[in-house]
Amino acid sequence: MCGIVGYIGQEPAAPILLDGLSKLEYRGYDSAGIAVFDGASIRMEKTVGRLRVLQELTQNGETMPGFCGIGHTRWATHGCPSDTNAHPHMNREHTIAVVHNGIIENYAKLKAALQKKGYEFVSETDTEVLAHLLTEYYRGDPIKAIEKVLSRVEGSYALGIMFLDHPHHIYAARKDSPLIVGFSGTGKFIASDVPAILKHTRTVYYMENEEIVSLSMEHIRFYNLDGEPLEKQPVTINWDIHAAEKGGFPHFMLKEIYEQPKAIRDTISPRIQGDDVALEELGLSDEQIRSIRKINIVACGSAYHAGVTGKYVLEGLARIPVEVDLASEFRYRDPILEADTLVIVISQSGETADSLAALREAKGRGAKVLGIVNVVGSSIAREADNVLYTWAGPEISVATTKAYSCQIAALYLLALKFAKVRGQIDPSDFSQMLQDLRNLPEQVEQLLGQKEQIQFFANRFLATEHVFFIGRGIDYAISLEASLKLKEISYIHSEAYAAGELKHGTISLIENGTLVVALATQENLYPKTISNIVEVKSRGAFVMALTNEDHKEMEHTADYVLYIPKTNRFFTNSLAIVPLQLFAYYISLGRGLDVDKPRNLAKSVTVE
Ligand code: F6R
């Protein structure tokens, strides 16, 4: 989604803004712009395309002198990607400049009212409404004008604003779109995410919904929407700066695939204590765990796929009925939630608009909400009753890998804990499964060693147009994620199918040479999946199978076979997904695509 950076301080602003925006590129964008106060006026440059174009246009910011400015990378919602629709947006007099993330839902009504008053619009964006509305309400006090504007807008926003009348100030506000404020010895910052300012400071304030802030050389002042001052405490970010850099890898995605052993270890190790799973952060007593009647898992995209795995594992081990919903569906389907329902919201960013709305819906209906979240202090983490953090570290590549792997690891822990407390698991099986969990990071490392073999195979299929991923049970859940990984970064059409379902229609799409990736890691379903492989092979499919290392006979059935080391059948997803992430990566690489920033996509989807 869009990215915001703002700076006021002792150093030239434009290079800091451009550098900050480059750290937010991972969020996805199609145009970029900056506005800087140059001592007399607010100067603005904006352009469609990559940040590189803006850097060239401004000679890395040198043509835009000044010590106070705001910048933006835009991911188009209202109006196509274009120079005009790019942010910042200014009023006609060029005395007010605005950058905005989110959506102003009632913008059409506001626009019509402003047009009646004679305001002229140059862009198709919802954001331009804000520039004109600020002009309408501004009487010399920026905070008062912002308060009035925000009382009229509906929707979500993170805003950075400059007023020519107050040239050494930046103003900002947020509602349902993330924004942080940071400060160092030499300046003050606003940003949509930590990497943008990590180089300059680790001391930040997380802005809450409906807060306004004013930043100058001397102060940072927070207000509520009634203009009353607020006291806030800064927090220290303990991210390693190198975690937000590529560290010698050609792409963030490959780096993050390679970080999975550590990420999984960091997520599970502190929670396996002796022969038990320690999850105090759940805030649930054993009695409460025993009284859960149903679990609803809600998430989007890959996090939803983690939830599908979670359903199999939680039902299989803890014997609790689980429903999994896409957050965008859940929030509007009038879900039936009782007091003994536990709702689990899974999200890497903790800012996904639909997941956040689903969380609020669930809380509003009296359910207890547990977040499985990666970004500390994010909206979902703050609003959930309790949080089970995944310790994947910052994930930059748009396509998730390590955060997904940590989400399923967190769900394993939860399932084991619930199974034990509810008396559904034999103590010796429990101990063996803890050992299997501890072994996962090393086994993932082992699989990463197959990278050349996978690259070689991927290169054979660079020109393929359709791929099907099939599997049963947990193998179906793996297929969903493997298929999404491939299509989102390679632009190859791909579908995941429950292997037994294919013959109910979709098998008609299989023809000579169609690539079918068959997952067969579930021992109890192995013979059934073999039958499904034979079905597609006899219709001409080329089958790449992925199975457990002791099923060498698969080579008699499939055309190409990848193996995963032995683990408990509930945990095979953690291993099987790794070669398939690499497969997607090498296909995208081989097709010459932008692996980390696929077209049309954003890292954190903060609009509905
Ligand atoms: C795909 C991907 C997305 C996200 C989805 C939810 O690789 O990353 O499908 O999983 O947008 O995002 P979070 O987990 O941030 O809520």
PDB file of C-alpha atoms in Angstrom, residues 141-322:
ATOM      1  CA  ASP A 141      -4.585  27.437  13.026  1.00  0.00           C
ATOM      2  CA  PRO A 142      -3.596  24.160  11.308  1.00  0.00           C
ATOM      3  CA  ILE A 143      -4.733  21.896  14.171  1.00  0.00           C
ATOM      4  CA  LYS A 144      -8.215  23.467  14.190  1.00  0.00           C
ATOM      5  CA  ALA A 145      -8.487  23.105  10.408  1.00  0.00           C
ATOM      6  CA  ILE A 146      -7.379  19.445  10.551  1.00  0.00           C
ATOM      7  CA  GLU A 147      -9.873  18.722  13.350  1.00  0.00           C
ATOM      8  CA  LYS A 148     -12.706  20.166  11.295  1.00  0.00           C
ATOM      9  CA  VAL A 149     -11.715  18.288   8.154  1.00  0.00           C
ATOM     10  CA  LEU A 150     -11.421  14.990  10.001  1.00  0.00           C
ATOM     11  CA  SER A 151     -14.817  15.449  11.561  1.00  0.00           C
ATOM     12  CA  ARG A 152     -16.267  15.510   8.038  1.00  0.00           C
ATOM     13  CA  VAL A 153     -14.438  12.625   6.418  1.00  0.00           C
ATOM     14  CA  GLU A 154     -15.472   8.990   6.564  1.00  0.00           C
ATOM     15  CA  GLY A 155     -12.996   6.211   5.850  1.00  0.00           C
ATOM     16  CA  SER A 156      -9.374   5.577   6.668  1.00  0.00           C
ATOM     17  CA  TYR A 157      -6.378   7.832   6.608  1.00  0.00           C
ATOM     18  CA  ALA A 158      -2.788   8.385   7.525  1.00  0.00           C
ATOM     19  CA  LEU A 159      -1.990  11.976   6.593  1.00  0.00           C
ATOM     20  CA  GLY A 160       1.086  14.149   6.274  1.00  0.00           C
ATOM     21  CA  ILE A 161       0.309  17.858   5.810  1.00  0.00           C
ATOM     22  CA  MET A 162       2.296  21.058   5.283  1.00  0.00           C
ATOM     23  CA  PHE A 163       1.007  24.651   5.520  1.00  0.00           C
ATOM     24  CA  LEU A 164       3.009  27.427   3.872  1.00  0.00           C
ATOM     25  CA  ASP A 165       1.977  29.694   6.746  1.00  0.00           C
ATOM     26  CA  HIS A 166       3.731  27.327   9.182  1.00  0.00           C
ATOM     27  CA  PRO A 167       6.747  26.455   7.096  1.00  0.00           C
ATOM     28  CA  HIS A 168       8.822  24.673   9.715  1.00  0.00           C
ATOM     29  CA  HIS A 169       6.099  22.283  10.771  1.00  0.00           C
ATOM     30  CA  ILE A 170       4.660  18.985   9.659  1.00  0.00           C
ATOM     31  CA  TYR A 171       1.205  17.880  10.721  1.00  0.00           C
ATOM     32  CA  ALA A 172      -0.059  14.328  10.652  1.00  0.00           C
ATOM     33  CA  ALA A 173      -3.100  12.304  11.660  1.00  0.00           C
ATOM     34  CA  ARG A 174      -4.276   8.722  11.462  1.00  0.00           C
ATOM     35  CA  LYS A 175      -7.318   6.486  11.461  1.00  0.00           C
ATOM     36  CA  ASP A 176      -7.126   2.819  10.443  1.00  0.00           C
ATOM     37  CA  SER A 177      -3.949   3.334   8.436  1.00  0.00           C
ATOM     38  CA  PRO A 178      -0.623   3.003  10.234  1.00  0.00           C
ATOM     39  CA  LEU A 179       1.592   5.965  11.060  1.00  0.00           C
ATOM     40  CA  ILE A 180       4.551   6.387  13.378  1.00  0.00           C
ATOM     41  CA  VAL A 181       6.381   9.471  14.601  1.00  0.00           C
ATOM     42  CA  GLY A 182      10.110   9.325  15.336  1.00  0.00           C
ATOM     43  CA  PHE A 183      12.806  11.670  16.577  1.00  0.00           C
ATOM     44  CA  SER A 184      16.592  11.781  16.602  1.00  0.00           C
ATOM     45  CA  GLY A 185      19.113  14.392  17.772  1.00  0.00           C
ATOM     46  CA  THR A 186      18.858  16.161  14.424  1.00  0.00           C
ATOM     47  CA  GLY A 187      15.270  15.851  13.316  1.00  0.00           C
ATOM     48  CA  LYS A 188      11.706  14.586  13.582  1.00  0.00           C
ATOM     49  CA  PHE A 189       9.980  12.114  11.290  1.00  0.00           C
ATOM     50  CA  ILE A 190       6.656  10.644  10.322  1.00  0.00           C
ATOM     51  CA  ALA A 191       6.442   7.336   8.448  1.00  0.00           C
ATOM     52  CA  SER A 192       4.042   4.563   7.584  1.00  0.00           C
ATOM     53  CA  ASP A 193       6.477   1.927   8.728  1.00  0.00           C
ATOM     54  CA  VAL A 194       9.662   1.518  10.721  1.00  0.00           C
ATOM     55  CA  PRO A 195      12.174   0.754   7.903  1.00  0.00           C
ATOM     56  CA  ALA A 196      11.658   4.254   6.454  1.00  0.00           C
ATOM     57  CA  ILE A 197      13.316   5.935   9.434  1.00  0.00           C
ATOM     58  CA  LEU A 198      15.322   3.149  11.052  1.00  0.00           C
ATOM     59  CA  LYS A 199      18.547   4.623   9.720  1.00  0.00           C
ATOM     60  CA  HIS A 200      17.923   7.809  11.710  1.00  0.00           C
ATOM     61  CA  THR A 201      16.180   6.703  14.876  1.00  0.00           C
ATOM     62  CA  ARG A 202      14.814   3.822  16.887  1.00  0.00           C
ATOM     63  CA  THR A 203      12.693   5.996  19.146  1.00  0.00           C
ATOM     64  CA  VAL A 204       9.132   6.208  17.921  1.00  0.00           C
ATOM     65  CA  TYR A 205       5.576   6.918  18.945  1.00  0.00           C
ATOM     66  CA  TYR A 206       2.816   4.742  17.495  1.00  0.00           C
ATOM     67  CA  MET A 207      -0.068   6.989  16.580  1.00  0.00           C
ATOM     68  CA  GLU A 208      -3.476   5.719  17.629  1.00  0.00           C
ATOM     69  CA  ASN A 209      -6.704   6.180  15.730  1.00  0.00           C
ATOM     70  CA  GLU A 210      -8.025   9.731  15.569  1.00  0.00           C
ATOM     71  CA  GLU A 211      -4.865  11.379  16.823  1.00  0.00           C
ATOM     72  CA  ILE A 212      -3.244  14.465  15.350  1.00  0.00           C
ATOM     73  CA  VAL A 213       0.392  15.429  15.755  1.00  0.00           C
ATOM     74  CA  SER A 214       2.367  18.572  15.088  1.00  0.00           C
ATOM     75  CA  LEU A 215       6.139  18.349  14.579  1.00  0.00           C
ATOM     76  CA  SER A 216       8.631  21.222  14.533  1.00  0.00           C
ATOM     77  CA  MET A 217      12.339  21.523  15.261  1.00  0.00           C
ATOM     78  CA  GLU A 218      11.487  22.091  18.914  1.00  0.00           C
ATOM     79  CA  HIS A 219       8.507  19.912  19.657  1.00  0.00           C
ATOM     80  CA  ILE A 220       6.277  16.908  18.971  1.00  0.00           C
ATOM     81  CA  ARG A 221       2.726  17.589  20.192  1.00  0.00           C
ATOM     82  CA  PHE A 222      -0.153  15.127  20.077  1.00  0.00           C
ATOM     83  CA  TYR A 223      -3.846  16.040  20.119  1.00  0.00           C
ATOM     84  CA  ASN A 224      -7.154  14.219  20.007  1.00  0.00           C
ATOM     85  CA  LEU A 225      -9.855  15.201  17.528  1.00  0.00           C
ATOM     86  CA  ASP A 226     -11.163  17.807  19.972  1.00  0.00           C
ATOM     87  CA  GLY A 227      -7.795  19.525  19.936  1.00  0.00           C
ATOM     88  CA  GLU A 228      -6.978  18.462  23.504  1.00  0.00           C
ATOM     89  CA  PRO A 229      -3.286  17.701  24.139  1.00  0.00           C
ATOM     90  CA  LEU A 230      -2.351  14.045  24.674  1.00  0.00           C
ATOM     91  CA  GLU A 231       0.527  12.510  26.606  1.00  0.00           C
ATOM     92  CA  LYS A 232       2.221   9.659  24.765  1.00  0.00           C
ATOM     93  CA  GLN A 233       5.221   7.513  25.598  1.00  0.00           C
ATOM     94  CA  PRO A 234       7.818   6.723  22.940  1.00  0.00           C
ATOM     95  CA  VAL A 235       8.943   3.129  22.431  1.00  0.00           C
ATOM     96  CA  THR A 236      12.304   1.811  21.316  1.00  0.00           C
ATOM     97  CA  ILE A 237      12.378  -0.325  18.188  1.00  0.00           C
ATOM     98  CA  ASN A 238      14.750  -3.224  18.628  1.00  0.00           C
ATOM     99  CA  TRP A 239      14.943  -4.214  14.955  1.00  0.00           C
ATOM    100  CA  ASP A 240      18.334  -4.949  13.624  1.00  0.00           C
ATOM    101  CA  ILE A 241      18.911  -2.485  10.768  1.00  0.00           C
ATOM    102  CA  HIS A 242      20.408  -5.293   8.657  1.00  0.00           C
ATOM    103  CA  ALA A 243      17.106  -7.144   8.971  1.00  0.00           C
ATOM    104  CA  ALA A 244      15.651  -4.519   6.660  1.00  0.00           C
ATOM    105  CA  GLU A 245      18.498  -4.844   4.113  1.00  0.00           C
ATOM    106  CA  LYS A 246      19.136  -7.573   1.552  1.00  0.00           C
ATOM    107  CA  GLY A 247      22.347  -8.753   3.217  1.00  0.00           C
ATOM    108  CA  GLY A 248      23.992 -10.079   0.053  1.00  0.00           C
ATOM    109  CA  PHE A 249      20.915 -11.834  -1.356  1.00  0.00           C
ATOM    110  CA  PRO A 250      19.672 -10.709  -4.796  1.00  0.00           C
ATOM    111  CA  HIS A 251      16.111 -10.352  -3.485  1.00  0.00           C
ATOM    112  CA  PHE A 252      14.358  -9.951  -0.167  1.00  0.00           C
ATOM    113  CA  MET A 253      12.218 -12.969  -0.994  1.00  0.00           C
ATOM    114  CA  LEU A 254      15.212 -15.296  -1.255  1.00  0.00           C
ATOM    115  CA  LYS A 255      16.708 -13.808   1.888  1.00  0.00           C
ATOM    116  CA  GLU A 256      13.448 -14.318   3.746  1.00  0.00           C
ATOM    117  CA  ILE A 257      13.107 -17.912   2.493  1.00  0.00           C
ATOM    118  CA  TYR A 258      16.593 -18.507   3.911  1.00  0.00           C
ATOM    119  CA  GLU A 259      15.670 -16.860   7.195  1.00  0.00           C
ATOM    120  CA  GLN A 260      12.939 -19.420   7.830  1.00  0.00           C
ATOM    121  CA  PRO A 261      14.949 -21.791  10.045  1.00  0.00           C
ATOM    122  CA  LYS A 262      15.770 -18.914  12.387  1.00  0.00           C
ATOM    123  CA  ALA A 263      12.272 -17.427  12.236  1.00  0.00           C
ATOM    124  CA  ILE A 264      10.614 -20.755  13.051  1.00  0.00           C
ATOM    125  CA  ARG A 265      13.145 -21.390  15.830  1.00  0.00           C
ATOM    126  CA  ASP A 266      12.561 -17.921  17.308  1.00  0.00           C
ATOM    127  CA  THR A 267       8.804 -18.514  17.229  1.00  0.00           C
ATOM    128  CA  ILE A 268       8.768 -21.956  18.832  1.00  0.00           C
ATOM    129  CA  SER A 269      11.865 -22.255  21.060  1.00  0.00           C
ATOM    130  CA  PRO A 270      10.925 -19.791  23.811  1.00  0.00           C
ATOM    131  CA  ARG A 271       7.517 -21.456  24.013  1.00  0.00           C
ATOM    132  CA  ILE A 272       8.720 -25.028  24.419  1.00  0.00           C
ATOM    133  CA  GLN A 273       9.810 -25.284  28.028  1.00  0.00           C
ATOM    134  CA  GLY A 274      11.003 -28.678  29.150  1.00  0.00           C
ATOM    135  CA  ASP A 275       8.315 -31.092  28.122  1.00  0.00           C
ATOM    136  CA  ASP A 276       5.564 -28.526  27.860  1.00  0.00           C
ATOM    137  CA  VAL A 277       4.215 -25.696  25.721  1.00  0.00           C
ATOM    138  CA  ALA A 278       4.194 -22.383  27.598  1.00  0.00           C
ATOM    139  CA  LEU A 279       1.740 -19.876  26.145  1.00  0.00           C
ATOM    140  CA  GLU A 280       0.975 -17.408  28.954  1.00  0.00           C
ATOM    141  CA  GLU A 281       0.428 -14.751  26.305  1.00  0.00           C
ATOM    142  CA  LEU A 282      -2.886 -16.414  25.390  1.00  0.00           C
ATOM    143  CA  GLY A 283      -4.388 -15.049  28.587  1.00  0.00           C
ATOM    144  CA  LEU A 284      -6.445 -18.258  28.858  1.00  0.00           C
ATOM    145  CA  SER A 285      -6.589 -20.413  31.971  1.00  0.00           C
ATOM    146  CA  ASP A 286      -6.764 -24.198  31.541  1.00  0.00           C
ATOM    147  CA  GLU A 287     -10.392 -23.960  32.558  1.00  0.00           C
ATOM    148  CA  GLN A 288     -11.072 -21.436  29.788  1.00  0.00           C
ATOM    149  CA  ILE A 289      -9.214 -23.586  27.243  1.00  0.00           C
ATOM    150  CA  ARG A 290     -11.384 -26.544  28.227  1.00  0.00           C
ATOM    151  CA  SER A 291     -14.539 -24.510  27.792  1.00  0.00           C
ATOM    152  CA  ILE A 292     -13.880 -23.420  24.176  1.00  0.00           C
ATOM    153  CA  ARG A 293     -16.644 -24.894  22.004  1.00  0.00           C
ATOM    154  CA  LYS A 294     -15.613 -23.519  18.628  1.00  0.00           C
ATOM    155  CA  ILE A 295     -12.741 -21.638  17.008  1.00  0.00           C
ATOM    156  CA  ASN A 296     -13.205 -19.177  14.144  1.00  0.00           C
ATOM    157  CA  ILE A 297     -10.002 -18.369  12.261  1.00  0.00           C
ATOM    158  CA  VAL A 298     -10.143 -15.201  10.184  1.00  0.00           C
ATOM    159  CA  ALA A 299      -7.468 -13.861   7.827  1.00  0.00           C
ATOM    160  CA  CYS A 300      -6.616 -12.860   4.255  1.00  0.00           C
ATOM    161  CA  GLY A 301      -4.374 -14.352   1.556  1.00  0.00           C
ATOM    162  CA  SER A 302      -1.478 -16.439   2.812  1.00  0.00           C
ATOM    163  CA  ALA A 303      -2.500 -15.847   6.411  1.00  0.00           C
ATOM    164  CA  TYR A 304      -5.848 -17.408   5.475  1.00  0.00           C
ATOM    165  CA  HIS A 305      -3.966 -20.381   4.028  1.00  0.00           C
ATOM    166  CA  ALA A 306      -2.111 -20.693   7.324  1.00  0.00           C
ATOM    167  CA  GLY A 307      -5.563 -20.701   8.920  1.00  0.00           C
ATOM    168  CA  VAL A 308      -6.686 -23.578   6.667  1.00  0.00           C
ATOM    169  CA  THR A 309      -3.693 -25.579   7.906  1.00  0.00           C
ATOM    170  CA  GLY A 310      -4.612 -24.514  11.441  1.00  0.00           C
ATOM    171  CA  LYS A 311      -8.083 -25.996  10.999  1.00  0.00           C
ATOM    172  CA  TYR A 312      -6.681 -29.434  10.147  1.00  0.00           C
ATOM    173  CA  VAL A 313      -4.159 -29.314  12.985  1.00  0.00           C
ATOM    174  CA  LEU A 314      -6.462 -27.909  15.689  1.00  0.00           C
ATOM    175  CA  GLU A 315      -9.315 -30.236  14.813  1.00  0.00           C
ATOM    176  CA  GLY A 316      -6.989 -33.202  14.413  1.00  0.00           C
ATOM    177  CA  LEU A 317      -5.087 -32.722  17.652  1.00  0.00           C
ATOM    178  CA  ALA A 318      -7.348 -30.791  20.026  1.00  0.00           C
ATOM    179  CA  ARG A 319     -10.698 -32.008  18.629  1.00  0.00           C
ATOM    180  CA  ILE A 320     -12.225 -28.517  18.655  1.00  0.00           C
ATOM    181  CA  PRO A 321     -14.451 -27.601  15.678  1.00  0.00           C
ATOM    182  CA  VAL A 322     -12.782 -24.882  13.598  1.00  0.00           C
TER     183      VAL A 322
END
